[in-house]
Short mmCIF file of C-alpha atoms in Angstrom, two decimals:
data_model
loop_
_atom_site.label_atom_id
_atom_site.label_comp_id
_atom_site.label_asym_id
_atom_site.label_seq_id
_atom_site.Cartn_x
_atom_site.Cartn_y
_atom_site.Cartn_z
CA GLY A 69 -0.19 -0.21 -0.09
CA GLN A 70 1.19 3.91 0.13
CA GLN A 71 4.78 3.71 2.76
CA VAL A 72 6.07 8.05 3.19
CA MET A 73 8.90 7.69 3.91
CA GLN A 74 10.66 10.99 5.96
CA ILE A 75 14.00 11.31 7.45
CA PRO A 76 15.86 12.09 9.33
CA GLN A 77 13.67 11.40 12.82
CA TYR A 78 14.80 14.18 14.51
CA GLN A 79 17.40 16.91 14.08
CA HIS A 80 18.99 18.54 16.03
CA VAL A 81 20.40 22.06 15.22
CA GLN A 82 21.86 25.35 17.02
CA GLU A 83 19.04 28.22 16.87
CA GLY A 84 20.31 30.92 12.76
CA GLU A 85 21.41 26.79 10.63
CA ASP A 86 19.96 25.96 8.47
CA PHE A 87 17.69 22.87 8.42
CA THR A 88 15.17 20.81 6.07
CA THR A 89 13.69 17.23 6.50
CA TYR A 90 13.24 15.02 2.98
CA CYS A 91 10.24 12.95 2.28
CA ASN A 92 10.44 9.84 -0.62
CA SER A 93 8.46 7.59 -1.46
CA SER A 94 8.30 4.13 -3.82
CA THR A 95 5.32 5.56 -5.55
CA THR A 96 4.71 8.56 -7.64
CA LEU A 97 2.28 10.46 -5.11
CA SER A 98 -0.69 12.59 -5.83
CA ASN A 99 -0.62 14.75 -3.47
CA ILE A 100 1.74 16.54 -0.96
CA GLN A 101 0.61 18.11 2.41
CA TRP A 102 3.33 19.55 5.18
CA TYR A 103 1.87 19.83 8.35
CA LYS A 104 3.13 20.70 11.46
CA GLN A 105 2.86 19.68 15.30
CA ARG A 106 3.87 22.14 18.04
CA PRO A 107 5.46 19.75 21.48
CA GLY A 108 1.92 18.59 22.97
CA GLY A 109 -0.44 20.08 19.97
CA HIS A 110 -2.12 19.00 17.51
CA PRO A 111 -1.27 19.40 13.23
CA VAL A 112 -1.29 22.19 11.87
CA PHE A 113 -1.59 22.19 7.97
CA LEU A 114 1.11 23.54 6.07
CA ILE A 115 0.78 23.95 2.17
CA GLN A 116 0.22 21.73 0.43
CA LEU A 117 1.80 21.57 -3.17
CA VAL A 118 -0.01 19.53 -6.57
CA LYS A 119 2.72 19.64 -9.71
CA SER A 120 5.71 17.92 -10.73
CA GLY A 121 8.97 20.69 -9.91
CA GLU A 122 6.73 23.49 -7.99
CA VAL A 123 8.79 25.24 -5.70
CA LYS A 124 6.19 26.95 -2.46
CA LYS A 125 7.87 29.64 0.46
CA GLN A 126 6.49 30.85 3.23
CA LYS A 127 8.72 33.08 4.37
CA ARG A 128 11.69 30.50 5.58
CA LEU A 129 10.24 27.91 4.68
CA THR A 130 10.64 26.65 1.10
CA PHE A 131 8.84 23.10 -0.03
CA GLN A 132 9.60 21.86 -2.98
CA PHE A 133 8.00 18.70 -5.03
CA GLY A 134 10.19 16.72 -7.02
CA GLU A 135 10.05 16.23 -10.53
CA ALA A 136 9.23 12.70 -11.03
CA LYS A 137 6.56 13.45 -7.98
CA LYS A 138 8.32 11.01 -6.27
CA ASN A 139 10.28 12.63 -3.40
CA SER A 140 9.22 16.48 -1.82
CA SER A 141 11.51 18.08 0.94
CA LEU A 142 10.86 20.91 4.05
CA HIS A 143 13.00 23.23 4.04
CA ILE A 144 13.73 26.24 7.07
CA THR A 145 15.91 28.47 6.43
CA ALA A 146 18.34 30.74 9.43
CA THR A 147 16.32 28.04 12.54
CA GLN A 148 14.62 29.44 14.98
CA THR A 149 13.40 28.43 18.61
CA THR A 150 9.52 29.50 17.14
CA ASP A 151 10.60 26.34 14.35
CA VAL A 152 10.82 23.08 17.15
CA GLY A 153 8.34 20.84 16.98
CA THR A 154 7.98 17.72 14.70
CA TYR A 155 7.11 18.26 10.29
CA PHE A 156 5.07 15.70 8.86
CA CYS A 157 4.62 15.13 4.97
CA ALA A 158 1.29 13.41 4.34
CA ASP A 159 -0.01 11.58 0.40
CA SER A 160 -2.96 12.50 -0.33
CA SER A 161 -5.22 10.47 -1.93
CA ASN A 162 -8.50 10.70 -4.37
CA THR A 163 -10.56 9.90 -1.66
CA GLY A 164 -9.01 12.79 0.40
CA LYS A 165 -7.74 10.24 3.00
CA LEU A 166 -3.68 11.00 3.91
CA ILE A 167 -0.97 8.89 4.23
CA PHE A 168 1.45 10.97 6.14
CA GLY A 169 5.50 9.93 6.96
CA GLN A 170 6.64 9.42 10.27
CA GLY A 171 7.85 12.55 11.25
CA THR A 172 11.24 14.52 11.28
CA THR A 173 11.45 16.07 14.97
CA LEU A 174 13.76 19.15 15.36
CA GLN A 175 15.52 20.99 18.37
CA VAL A 176 16.65 23.97 18.59
CA LYS A 177 19.16 25.28 21.01
CA PRO A 178 19.35 29.12 21.23
CA ASP B 132 -9.56 27.00 18.12
CA SER B 133 -9.06 25.33 15.38
CA GLY B 134 -12.88 25.38 15.04
CA VAL B 135 -12.58 20.91 15.40
CA THR B 136 -13.72 19.63 19.04
CA GLN B 137 -12.92 16.91 20.34
CA THR B 138 -14.07 14.64 23.64
CA PRO B 139 -12.36 14.37 26.19
CA LYS B 140 -10.04 15.57 26.51
CA HIS B 141 -8.32 12.68 28.19
CA LEU B 142 -9.63 9.25 29.56
CA ILE B 143 -8.10 6.16 31.19
CA THR B 144 -9.79 3.02 31.89
CA ALA B 145 -9.09 -0.63 32.45
CA THR B 146 -8.61 -3.25 29.97
CA GLY B 147 -11.68 -4.43 28.53
CA GLN B 148 -13.37 -1.90 28.82
CA ARG B 149 -15.41 -0.10 25.96
CA VAL B 150 -15.01 3.81 25.43
CA THR B 151 -16.22 5.82 22.79
CA LEU B 152 -14.26 9.88 21.13
CA ARG B 153 -16.43 12.83 20.02
CA CYS B 154 -15.44 14.69 17.28
CA SER B 155 -17.35 17.82 16.03
CA PRO B 156 -15.99 18.60 13.21
CA ARG B 157 -15.67 22.75 11.86
CA SER B 158 -18.97 24.21 10.69
CA GLY B 159 -19.36 23.19 7.38
CA ASP B 160 -16.99 20.61 6.58
CA LEU B 161 -18.15 17.31 5.78
CA SER B 162 -15.57 14.61 5.81
CA VAL B 163 -13.60 13.42 9.00
CA TYR B 164 -10.30 11.44 10.01
CA TRP B 165 -9.52 9.33 13.00
CA TYR B 166 -5.92 9.51 13.08
CA GLN B 167 -3.35 6.98 16.13
CA GLN B 168 -0.79 8.45 17.29
CA SER B 169 1.31 6.75 19.61
CA LEU B 170 4.63 7.73 20.34
CA ASP B 171 6.98 4.50 17.45
CA GLN B 172 3.99 4.37 14.91
CA GLY B 173 3.30 7.81 14.04
CA LEU B 174 0.61 8.73 12.99
CA GLN B 175 -1.52 6.35 11.68
CA PHE B 176 -5.51 7.06 9.52
CA LEU B 177 -8.00 4.29 11.03
CA ILE B 178 -11.24 5.60 8.99
CA GLN B 179 -12.57 8.29 7.03
CA TYR B 180 -15.84 9.52 6.55
CA TYR B 181 -17.86 11.28 4.56
CA ASN B 182 -21.13 13.13 4.86
CA GLY B 183 -22.54 10.21 7.16
CA GLU B 184 -20.66 8.09 4.38
CA GLU B 185 -17.86 5.40 5.17
CA ARG B 186 -14.93 6.71 3.11
CA ALA B 187 -12.10 4.58 3.19
CA LYS B 188 -10.77 3.27 5.99
CA GLY B 189 -7.15 1.80 7.44
CA ASN B 190 -4.65 -0.51 9.36
CA ILE B 191 -8.17 0.03 12.38
CA LEU B 192 -8.56 -2.53 13.81
CA GLU B 193 -12.14 -4.98 13.94
CA ARG B 194 -12.04 -3.87 17.76
CA PHE B 195 -12.70 -0.45 16.55
CA SER B 196 -15.61 1.84 14.31
CA ALA B 197 -16.63 4.27 14.22
CA GLN B 198 -20.13 6.22 12.57
CA GLN B 199 -21.06 9.89 11.70
CA PHE B 200 -24.35 11.21 12.21
CA PRO B 201 -26.29 12.99 9.92
CA ASP B 202 -25.63 15.88 11.87
CA LEU B 203 -21.41 14.91 10.26
CA HIS B 204 -20.66 14.71 14.30
CA SER B 205 -18.81 11.02 14.00
CA GLU B 206 -18.39 8.73 17.34
CA LEU B 207 -15.01 6.08 17.77
CA ASN B 208 -15.73 3.30 19.53
CA LEU B 209 -12.91 0.99 21.25
CA SER B 210 -13.69 -2.06 22.06
CA SER B 211 -11.85 -4.54 24.39
CA LEU B 212 -9.54 -2.41 24.80
CA GLU B 213 -5.88 -3.56 25.33
CA LEU B 214 -2.46 -1.84 27.35
CA GLY B 215 -1.14 -1.02 23.42
CA ASP B 216 -4.54 0.80 22.36
CA SER B 217 -3.18 3.93 24.68
CA ALA B 218 -2.33 6.64 22.24
CA LEU B 219 -3.22 9.68 20.93
CA TYR B 220 -6.58 9.98 18.97
CA PHE B 221 -7.34 12.85 16.44
CA CYS B 222 -10.18 14.32 14.75
CA ALA B 223 -9.76 15.66 11.21
CA SER B 224 -12.45 17.26 10.06
CA SER B 225 -12.02 18.67 5.58
CA VAL B 226 -15.05 20.58 3.62
CA GLY B 227 -15.20 17.77 1.36
CA THR B 228 -12.20 14.97 -0.34
CA GLY B 229 -8.94 16.09 -1.45
CA GLU B 230 -9.19 20.37 -1.46
CA ILE B 231 -6.06 22.21 -0.58
CA TYR B 232 -5.95 23.76 1.61
CA GLY B 233 -5.71 20.05 3.69
CA TYR B 234 -7.43 19.42 7.50
CA THR B 235 -8.45 20.78 10.43
CA PHE B 236 -7.58 18.52 12.91
CA GLY B 237 -8.86 18.87 16.62
CA SER B 238 -6.63 18.85 19.82
CA GLY B 239 -7.14 15.24 20.29
CA THR B 240 -8.00 12.86 22.88
CA ARG B 241 -5.31 11.29 24.86
CA LEU B 242 -6.50 7.50 26.08
CA THR B 243 -3.93 6.03 28.77
CA VAL B 244 -5.03 2.07 29.50
CA VAL B 245 -4.33 0.58 32.33
#
């Protein structure tokens, strides 16, 4: 069935350093959505990527969808302590259900 | 407040018992999704309802069942509970299926089975 692999599982960075999480699939992804879950919180929708090769930016966050639609990445420039949390990618299906990757937990040292 | 309401927030119960988790979707949303989040399993899709009908099923155990009522709220029933069922259970809603605005998650119900 659908499976989305996400790496790394954990990442510790110094405040101001960059951070990237990668999402990979052996099959073509339909659309990719990205979510952020703060510690003790619930997942919050960040963005959806639909087109092959698509790149979208939200302030310091850059989201990319691979040309073959088999991978995606989220890059954060100059991390801040407010970026702490777990970032999930999720593949959507035609029914709307989302299959989530395992998530990357980001810790930022001030 | 995300607009998706889940009750109760916390639940502690004994093995073998049955519990019901409740979810009210965001106003106007027709789809409701249930997810289980445990430390080592990430967010596992359980089941999806759209406008009262079951739309998709994931790795939901036979001991678990769900339904969506005419007013669109949904309930997840967990029976014959085991220690391994301890987890965070999230409900999410969306307007339809596959649209671009993503899911809106509730704050979850933390279930502890002792």
